[in-house]
Tab-separated table of C-alpha atoms in Angstrom:
chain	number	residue	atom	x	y	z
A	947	UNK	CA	223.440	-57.257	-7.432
A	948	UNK	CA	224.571	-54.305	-4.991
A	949	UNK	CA	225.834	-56.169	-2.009
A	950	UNK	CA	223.895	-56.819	0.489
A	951	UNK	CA	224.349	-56.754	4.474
A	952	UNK	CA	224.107	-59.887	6.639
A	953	UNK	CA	221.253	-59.921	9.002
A	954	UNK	CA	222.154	-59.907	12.840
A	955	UNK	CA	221.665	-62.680	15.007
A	956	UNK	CA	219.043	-60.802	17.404
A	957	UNK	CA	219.635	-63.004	20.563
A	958	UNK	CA	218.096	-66.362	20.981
A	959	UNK	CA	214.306	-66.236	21.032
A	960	UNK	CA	212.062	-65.639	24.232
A	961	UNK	CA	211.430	-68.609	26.479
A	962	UNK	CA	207.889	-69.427	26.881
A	963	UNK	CA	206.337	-66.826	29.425
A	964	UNK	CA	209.583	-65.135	29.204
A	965	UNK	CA	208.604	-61.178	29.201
A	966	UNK	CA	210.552	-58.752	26.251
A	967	UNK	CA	210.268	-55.442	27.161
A	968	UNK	CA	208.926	-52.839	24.528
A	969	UNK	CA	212.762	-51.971	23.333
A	970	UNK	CA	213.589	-55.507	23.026
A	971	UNK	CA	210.395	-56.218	20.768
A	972	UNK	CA	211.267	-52.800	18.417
A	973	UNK	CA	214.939	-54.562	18.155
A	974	UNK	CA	213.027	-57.550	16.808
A	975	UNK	CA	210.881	-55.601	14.653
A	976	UNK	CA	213.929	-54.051	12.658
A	977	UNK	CA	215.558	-57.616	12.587
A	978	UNK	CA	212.346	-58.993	11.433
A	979	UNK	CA	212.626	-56.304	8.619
A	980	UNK	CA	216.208	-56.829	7.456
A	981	UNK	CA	215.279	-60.470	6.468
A	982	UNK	CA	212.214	-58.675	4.664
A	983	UNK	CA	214.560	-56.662	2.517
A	984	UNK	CA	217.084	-59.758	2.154
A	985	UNK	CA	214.432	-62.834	0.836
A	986	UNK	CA	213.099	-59.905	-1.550
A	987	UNK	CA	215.752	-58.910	-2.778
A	988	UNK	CA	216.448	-62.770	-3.410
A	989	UNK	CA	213.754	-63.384	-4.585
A	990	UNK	CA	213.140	-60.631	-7.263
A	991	UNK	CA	209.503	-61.106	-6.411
A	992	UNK	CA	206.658	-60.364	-3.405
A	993	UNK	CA	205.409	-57.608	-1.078
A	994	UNK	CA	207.740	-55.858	0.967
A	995	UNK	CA	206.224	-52.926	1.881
A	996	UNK	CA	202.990	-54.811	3.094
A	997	UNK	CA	205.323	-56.933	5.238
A	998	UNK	CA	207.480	-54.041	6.876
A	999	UNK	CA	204.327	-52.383	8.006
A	1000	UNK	CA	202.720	-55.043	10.052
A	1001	UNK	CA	206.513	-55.796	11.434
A	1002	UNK	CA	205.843	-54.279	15.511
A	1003	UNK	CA	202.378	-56.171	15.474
A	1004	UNK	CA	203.914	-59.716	14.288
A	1005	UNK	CA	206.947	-58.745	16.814
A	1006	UNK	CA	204.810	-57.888	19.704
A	1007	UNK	CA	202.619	-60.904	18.953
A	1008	UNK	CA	205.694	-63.744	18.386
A	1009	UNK	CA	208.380	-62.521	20.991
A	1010	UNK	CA	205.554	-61.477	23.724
A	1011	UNK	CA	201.745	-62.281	23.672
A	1012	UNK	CA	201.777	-65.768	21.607
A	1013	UNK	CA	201.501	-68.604	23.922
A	1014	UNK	CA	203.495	-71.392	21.229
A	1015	UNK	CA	206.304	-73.814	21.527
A	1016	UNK	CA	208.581	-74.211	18.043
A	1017	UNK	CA	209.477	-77.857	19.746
A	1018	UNK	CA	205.952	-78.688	19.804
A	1019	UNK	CA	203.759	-76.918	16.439
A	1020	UNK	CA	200.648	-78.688	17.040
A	1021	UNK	CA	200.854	-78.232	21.047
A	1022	UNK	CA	196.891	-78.073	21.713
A	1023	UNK	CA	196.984	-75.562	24.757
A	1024	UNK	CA	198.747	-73.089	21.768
A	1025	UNK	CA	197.652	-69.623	20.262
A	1026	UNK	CA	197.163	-69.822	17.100
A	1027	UNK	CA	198.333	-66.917	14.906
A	1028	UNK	CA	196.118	-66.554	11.212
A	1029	UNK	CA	197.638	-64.167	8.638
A	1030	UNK	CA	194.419	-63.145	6.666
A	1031	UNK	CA	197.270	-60.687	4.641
A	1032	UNK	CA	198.696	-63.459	3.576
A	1033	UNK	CA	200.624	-61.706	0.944
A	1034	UNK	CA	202.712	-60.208	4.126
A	1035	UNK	CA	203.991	-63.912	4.654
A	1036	UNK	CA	207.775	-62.699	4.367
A	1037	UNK	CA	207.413	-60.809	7.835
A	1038	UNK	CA	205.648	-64.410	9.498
A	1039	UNK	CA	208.098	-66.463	7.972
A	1040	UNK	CA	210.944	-64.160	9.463
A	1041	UNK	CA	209.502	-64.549	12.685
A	1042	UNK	CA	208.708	-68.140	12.254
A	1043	UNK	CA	213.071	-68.556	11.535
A	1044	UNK	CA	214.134	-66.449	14.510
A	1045	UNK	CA	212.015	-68.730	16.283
A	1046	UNK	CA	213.550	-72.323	15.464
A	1047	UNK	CA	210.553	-72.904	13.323
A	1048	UNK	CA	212.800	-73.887	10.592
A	1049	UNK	CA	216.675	-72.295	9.837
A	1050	UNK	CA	217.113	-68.778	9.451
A	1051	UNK	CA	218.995	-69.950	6.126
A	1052	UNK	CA	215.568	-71.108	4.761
A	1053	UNK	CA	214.464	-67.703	4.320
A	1054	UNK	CA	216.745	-67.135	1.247
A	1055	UNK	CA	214.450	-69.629	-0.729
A	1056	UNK	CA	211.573	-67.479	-0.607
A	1057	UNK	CA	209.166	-68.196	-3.767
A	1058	UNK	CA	211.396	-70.235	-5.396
A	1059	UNK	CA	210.499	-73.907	-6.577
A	1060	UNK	CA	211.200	-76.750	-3.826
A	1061	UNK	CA	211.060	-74.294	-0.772
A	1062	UNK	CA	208.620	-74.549	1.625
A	1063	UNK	CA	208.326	-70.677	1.803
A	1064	UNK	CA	205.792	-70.151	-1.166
A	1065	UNK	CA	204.340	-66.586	-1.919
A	1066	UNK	CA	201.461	-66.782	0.498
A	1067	UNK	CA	201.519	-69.241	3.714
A	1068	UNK	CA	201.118	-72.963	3.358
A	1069	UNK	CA	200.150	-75.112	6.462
A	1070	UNK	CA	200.878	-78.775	4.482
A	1071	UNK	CA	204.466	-76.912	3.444
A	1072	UNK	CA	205.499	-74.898	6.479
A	1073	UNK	CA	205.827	-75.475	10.287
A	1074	UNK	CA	204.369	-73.081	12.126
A	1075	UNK	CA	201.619	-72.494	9.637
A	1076	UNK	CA	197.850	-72.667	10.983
A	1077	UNK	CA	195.893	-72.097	7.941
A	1078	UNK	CA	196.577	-71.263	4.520
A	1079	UNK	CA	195.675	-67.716	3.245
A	1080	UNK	CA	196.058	-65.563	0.656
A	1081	UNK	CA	192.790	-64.554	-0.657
A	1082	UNK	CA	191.645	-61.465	1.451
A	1083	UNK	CA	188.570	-61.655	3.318
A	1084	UNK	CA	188.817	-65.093	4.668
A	1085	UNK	CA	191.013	-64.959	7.540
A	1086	UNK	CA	188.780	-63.848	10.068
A	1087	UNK	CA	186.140	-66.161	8.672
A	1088	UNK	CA	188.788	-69.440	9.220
A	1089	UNK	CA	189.838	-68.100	12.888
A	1090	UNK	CA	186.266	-67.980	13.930
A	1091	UNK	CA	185.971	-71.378	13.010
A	1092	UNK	CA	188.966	-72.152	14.585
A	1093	UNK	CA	187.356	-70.300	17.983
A	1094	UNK	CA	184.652	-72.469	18.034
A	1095	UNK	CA	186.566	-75.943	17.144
A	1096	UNK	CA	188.424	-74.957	20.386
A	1097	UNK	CA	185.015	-74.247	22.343
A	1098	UNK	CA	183.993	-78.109	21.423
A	1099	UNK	CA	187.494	-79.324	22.760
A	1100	UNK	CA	186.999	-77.035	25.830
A	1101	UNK	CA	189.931	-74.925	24.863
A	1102	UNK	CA	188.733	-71.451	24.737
A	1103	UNK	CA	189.953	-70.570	28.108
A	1104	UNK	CA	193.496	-71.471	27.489
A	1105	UNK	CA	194.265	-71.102	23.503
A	1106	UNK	CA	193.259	-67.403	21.802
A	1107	UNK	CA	193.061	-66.967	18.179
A	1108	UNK	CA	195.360	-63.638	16.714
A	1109	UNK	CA	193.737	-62.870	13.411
A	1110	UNK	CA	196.052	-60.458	11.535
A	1111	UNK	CA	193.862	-58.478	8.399
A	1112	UNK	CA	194.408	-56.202	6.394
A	1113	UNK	CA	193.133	-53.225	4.924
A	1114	UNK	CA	191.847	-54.914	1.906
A	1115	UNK	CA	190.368	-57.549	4.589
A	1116	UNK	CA	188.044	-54.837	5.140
A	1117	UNK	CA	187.009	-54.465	1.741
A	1118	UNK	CA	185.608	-58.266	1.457
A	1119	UNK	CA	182.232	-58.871	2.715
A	1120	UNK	CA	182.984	-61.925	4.328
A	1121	UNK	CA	184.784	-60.197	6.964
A	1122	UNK	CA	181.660	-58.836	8.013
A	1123	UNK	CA	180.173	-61.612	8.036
A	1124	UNK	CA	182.417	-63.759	10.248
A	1125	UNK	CA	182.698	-60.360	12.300
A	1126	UNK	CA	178.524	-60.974	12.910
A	1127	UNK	CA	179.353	-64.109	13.369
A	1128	UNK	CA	182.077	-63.957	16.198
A	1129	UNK	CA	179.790	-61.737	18.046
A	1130	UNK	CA	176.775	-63.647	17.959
A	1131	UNK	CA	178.944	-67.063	18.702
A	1132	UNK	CA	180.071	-64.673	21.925
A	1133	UNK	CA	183.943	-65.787	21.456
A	1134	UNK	CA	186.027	-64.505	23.792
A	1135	UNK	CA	189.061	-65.799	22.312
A	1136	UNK	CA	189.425	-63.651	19.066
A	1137	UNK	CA	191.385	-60.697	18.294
A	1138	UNK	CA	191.689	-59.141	14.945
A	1139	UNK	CA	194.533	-57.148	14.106
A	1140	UNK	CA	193.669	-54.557	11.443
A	1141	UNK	CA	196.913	-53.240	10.244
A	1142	UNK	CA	195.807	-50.521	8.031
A	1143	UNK	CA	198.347	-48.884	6.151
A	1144	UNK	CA	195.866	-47.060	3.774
A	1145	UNK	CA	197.745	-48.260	0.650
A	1146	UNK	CA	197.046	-50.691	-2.579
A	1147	UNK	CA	198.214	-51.972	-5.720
A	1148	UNK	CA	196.068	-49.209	-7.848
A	1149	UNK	CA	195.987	-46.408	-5.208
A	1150	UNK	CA	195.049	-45.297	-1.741
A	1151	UNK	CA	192.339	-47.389	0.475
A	1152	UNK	CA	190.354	-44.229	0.523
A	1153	UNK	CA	190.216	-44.388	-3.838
A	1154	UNK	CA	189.789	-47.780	-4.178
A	1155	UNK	CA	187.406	-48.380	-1.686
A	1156	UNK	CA	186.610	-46.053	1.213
A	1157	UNK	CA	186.031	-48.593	3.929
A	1158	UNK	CA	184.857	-45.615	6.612
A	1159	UNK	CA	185.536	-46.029	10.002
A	1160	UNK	CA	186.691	-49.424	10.870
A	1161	UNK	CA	187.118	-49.226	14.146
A	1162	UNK	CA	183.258	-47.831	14.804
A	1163	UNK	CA	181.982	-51.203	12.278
A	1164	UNK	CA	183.475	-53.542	14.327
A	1165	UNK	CA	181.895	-51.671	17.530
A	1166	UNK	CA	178.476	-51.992	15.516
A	1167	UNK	CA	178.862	-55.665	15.272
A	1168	UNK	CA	179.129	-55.696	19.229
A	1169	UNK	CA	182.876	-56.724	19.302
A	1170	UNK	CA	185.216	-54.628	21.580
A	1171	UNK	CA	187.127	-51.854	19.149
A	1172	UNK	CA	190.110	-49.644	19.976
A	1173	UNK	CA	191.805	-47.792	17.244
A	1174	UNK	CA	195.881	-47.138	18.262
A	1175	UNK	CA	198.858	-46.255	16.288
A	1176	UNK	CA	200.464	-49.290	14.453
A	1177	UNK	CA	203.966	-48.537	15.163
A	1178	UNK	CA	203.775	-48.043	19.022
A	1179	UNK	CA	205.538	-51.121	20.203
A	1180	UNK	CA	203.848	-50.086	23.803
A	1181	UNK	CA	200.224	-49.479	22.875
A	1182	UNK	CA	200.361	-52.597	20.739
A	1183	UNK	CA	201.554	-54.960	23.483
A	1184	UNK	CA	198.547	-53.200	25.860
A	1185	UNK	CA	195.864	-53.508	23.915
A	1186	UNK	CA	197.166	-57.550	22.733
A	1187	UNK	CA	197.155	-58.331	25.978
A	1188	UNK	CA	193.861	-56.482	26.978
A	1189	UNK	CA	192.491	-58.370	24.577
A	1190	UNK	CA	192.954	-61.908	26.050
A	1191	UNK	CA	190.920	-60.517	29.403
A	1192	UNK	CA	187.512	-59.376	27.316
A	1193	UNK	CA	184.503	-61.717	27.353
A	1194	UNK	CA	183.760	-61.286	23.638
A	1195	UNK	CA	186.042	-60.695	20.397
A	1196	UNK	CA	187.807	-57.743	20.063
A	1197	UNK	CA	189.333	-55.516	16.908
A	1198	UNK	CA	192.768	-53.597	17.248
A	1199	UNK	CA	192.233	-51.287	14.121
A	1200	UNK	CA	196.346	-50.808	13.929
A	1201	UNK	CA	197.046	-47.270	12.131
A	1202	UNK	CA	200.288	-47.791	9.924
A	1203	UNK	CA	202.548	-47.386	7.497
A	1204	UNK	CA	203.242	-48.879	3.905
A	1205	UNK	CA	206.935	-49.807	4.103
A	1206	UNK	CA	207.958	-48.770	7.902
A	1207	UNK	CA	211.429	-47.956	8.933
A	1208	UNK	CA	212.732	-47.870	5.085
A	1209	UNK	CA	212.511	-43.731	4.580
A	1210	UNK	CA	212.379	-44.153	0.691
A	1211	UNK	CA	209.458	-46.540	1.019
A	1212	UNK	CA	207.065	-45.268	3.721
A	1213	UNK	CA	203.916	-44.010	2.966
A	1214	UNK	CA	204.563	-43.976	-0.848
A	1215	UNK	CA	202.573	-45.135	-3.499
A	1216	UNK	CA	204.312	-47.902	-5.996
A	1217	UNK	CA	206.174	-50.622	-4.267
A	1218	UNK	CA	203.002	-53.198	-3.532
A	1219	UNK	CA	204.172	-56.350	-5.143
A	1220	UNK	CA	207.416	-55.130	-6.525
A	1221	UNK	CA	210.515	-55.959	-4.781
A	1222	UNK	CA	213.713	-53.418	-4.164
A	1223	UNK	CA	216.433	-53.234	-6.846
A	1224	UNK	CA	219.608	-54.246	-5.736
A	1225	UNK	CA	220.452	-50.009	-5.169
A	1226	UNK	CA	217.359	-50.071	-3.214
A	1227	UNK	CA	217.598	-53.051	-1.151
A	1228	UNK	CA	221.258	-52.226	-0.419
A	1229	UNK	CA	220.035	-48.709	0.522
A	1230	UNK	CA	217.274	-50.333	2.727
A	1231	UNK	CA	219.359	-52.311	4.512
A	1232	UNK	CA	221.824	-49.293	5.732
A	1233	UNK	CA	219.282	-47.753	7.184
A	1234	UNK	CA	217.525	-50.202	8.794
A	1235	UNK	CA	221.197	-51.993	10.235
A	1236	UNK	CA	221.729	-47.645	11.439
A	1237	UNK	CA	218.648	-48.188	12.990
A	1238	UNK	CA	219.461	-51.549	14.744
A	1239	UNK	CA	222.886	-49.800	15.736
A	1240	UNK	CA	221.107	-47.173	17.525
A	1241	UNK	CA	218.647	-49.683	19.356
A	1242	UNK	CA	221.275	-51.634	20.607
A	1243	UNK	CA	223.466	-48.605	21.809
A	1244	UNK	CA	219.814	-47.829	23.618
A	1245	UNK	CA	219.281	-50.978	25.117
A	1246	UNK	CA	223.566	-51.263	26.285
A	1247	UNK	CA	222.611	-47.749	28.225
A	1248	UNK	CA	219.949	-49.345	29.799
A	1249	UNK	CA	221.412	-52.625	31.205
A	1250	UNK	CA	219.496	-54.039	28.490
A	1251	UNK	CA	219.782	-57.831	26.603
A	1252	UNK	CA	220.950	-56.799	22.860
């Protein structure tokens, strides 16, 4: 196997209400994608390019907006962070290690038998875990219920449910259905995160099923809807943390890219569920490390923590 880069120690993780600014949360991102590349390429198995494009959400999300503690997982006054895509677990599992979740060294056993990192999350095998997921279409069922277990225990003003789906999310019908659901509940506490990178295993979104306009469907259903660009670490932390001040659920349809930040990857047809060759993941992980180089020269300019 080509030889492979180590991945950087980013800095120790955010203290709770501790504020990263939007440079410090891209510098994440690309970390959070180097381990991508590395338990893949590992592995021999999963979905890389599904992972690397929801990277800036689940950076902006762990190192900012979530309200967690990795001392304390089941902490009740906690966010709790669903992964509906749960074939995308590589990037939560990334951010789960950087974290203190579990060692960074874990990550390496990805998929393979006795780790606790299987190929979609598992909350009875890995800390940090809310729900187990996998099968699209559920996840914004489970966080609804999840909403309204924390309305019984008079939680719904402190703990708010992140609920990250995909495009093929969209495709299931019970999305819709716990979407009519959240907004007839009135939840305030739920945000789904659409990332919608228009790709899937047998073609584009648009071929295999045209979902329409997502953004304007969740607006039907009487939830709050903005559509923004996926990859705009600064219009992703504004409308998370918009989000939490809303008096009903609200949809961030995220527009993005299959395979962000590797240029052989992005926006290309082929690599769902088939993991880099050793030329590729080598290749991969130059870029992305020139990319981290340049981020860090960025933030040193700027007085910046890198």
């Amino acid at each position: 196997m080509a030889h492979l880069k180590p991945v950087p120690d980013p800095a120790p993780a955010p203290e709770q209400g501790e504020q990263l600014d939007v440079a410090q949360l891209e510098r994440y991102a690309t970390v959070l994608r180097m381990h991508c590349v590395s338990m893949l390429a590992v592995a021999k198995s999963g979905h890389l390019d599904s992972s690397l494009s929801a990277a800036d959400i689940v950076a902006a999300l762990y190192f900012r907006v979530l309200r967690h503690d990795p001392s304390a997982p089941d902490w009740p006054e906690r966010d709790r962070f669903v992964l509906s895509k749960g074939h995308a677990a590589p990037i939560q599992y990334a951010a789960l290690a950087e974290h203190g979740y579990f060692p960074v060294e874990d990550l390496q056993g990805l998929r393979s038998i006795g780790s606790h990192l299987q190929g979609h999350p598992d909350m009875n095998r890995t800390p940090g875990i809310e729900v187990s997921t996998g099968s699209l279409g559920q996840g914004l069922s489970m966080s609804l219920g999840i909403c309204l277990a924390l309305r019984l225990d008079g939680r719904s003003d402190t703990a708010h449910v992140f609920a990250v789906l995909s495009d093929g999310d969209c495709q299931e019908g019970e999305t819709w259905e716990g979407a009519m659901a959240a907004a007839h509940y009135e939840v305030p506490n739920l945000t789904a995160v659409v990332d919608y990178n228009h790709l899937q295993t047998d073609g584009t979104t648009e071929e295999v099923m045209d979902t329409g306009d997502v953004r304007a469907k969740f607006e039907a259903f009487g939830w709050d809807s903005i559509e923004i660009d996926g990859h705009d670490m600064g219009a992703i932390v504004e409308a998370l943390e918009r989000s939490r001040t809303l008096d009903r659920p609200a949809a961030i349809v995220c527009q993005t890219k299959k395979g962000r930040g590797v240029s052989f990857m992005e926006g290309r047809f082929g690599f769902h569920g088939k993991p880099p060759s050793p030329e590729q993941a080598s290749e991969a992980m130059d870029e992305l490390e020139a990319t981290l180089k340049a981020q860090d020269e960025a933030l040193a300019g700027a007085g910046g923590e890198g």
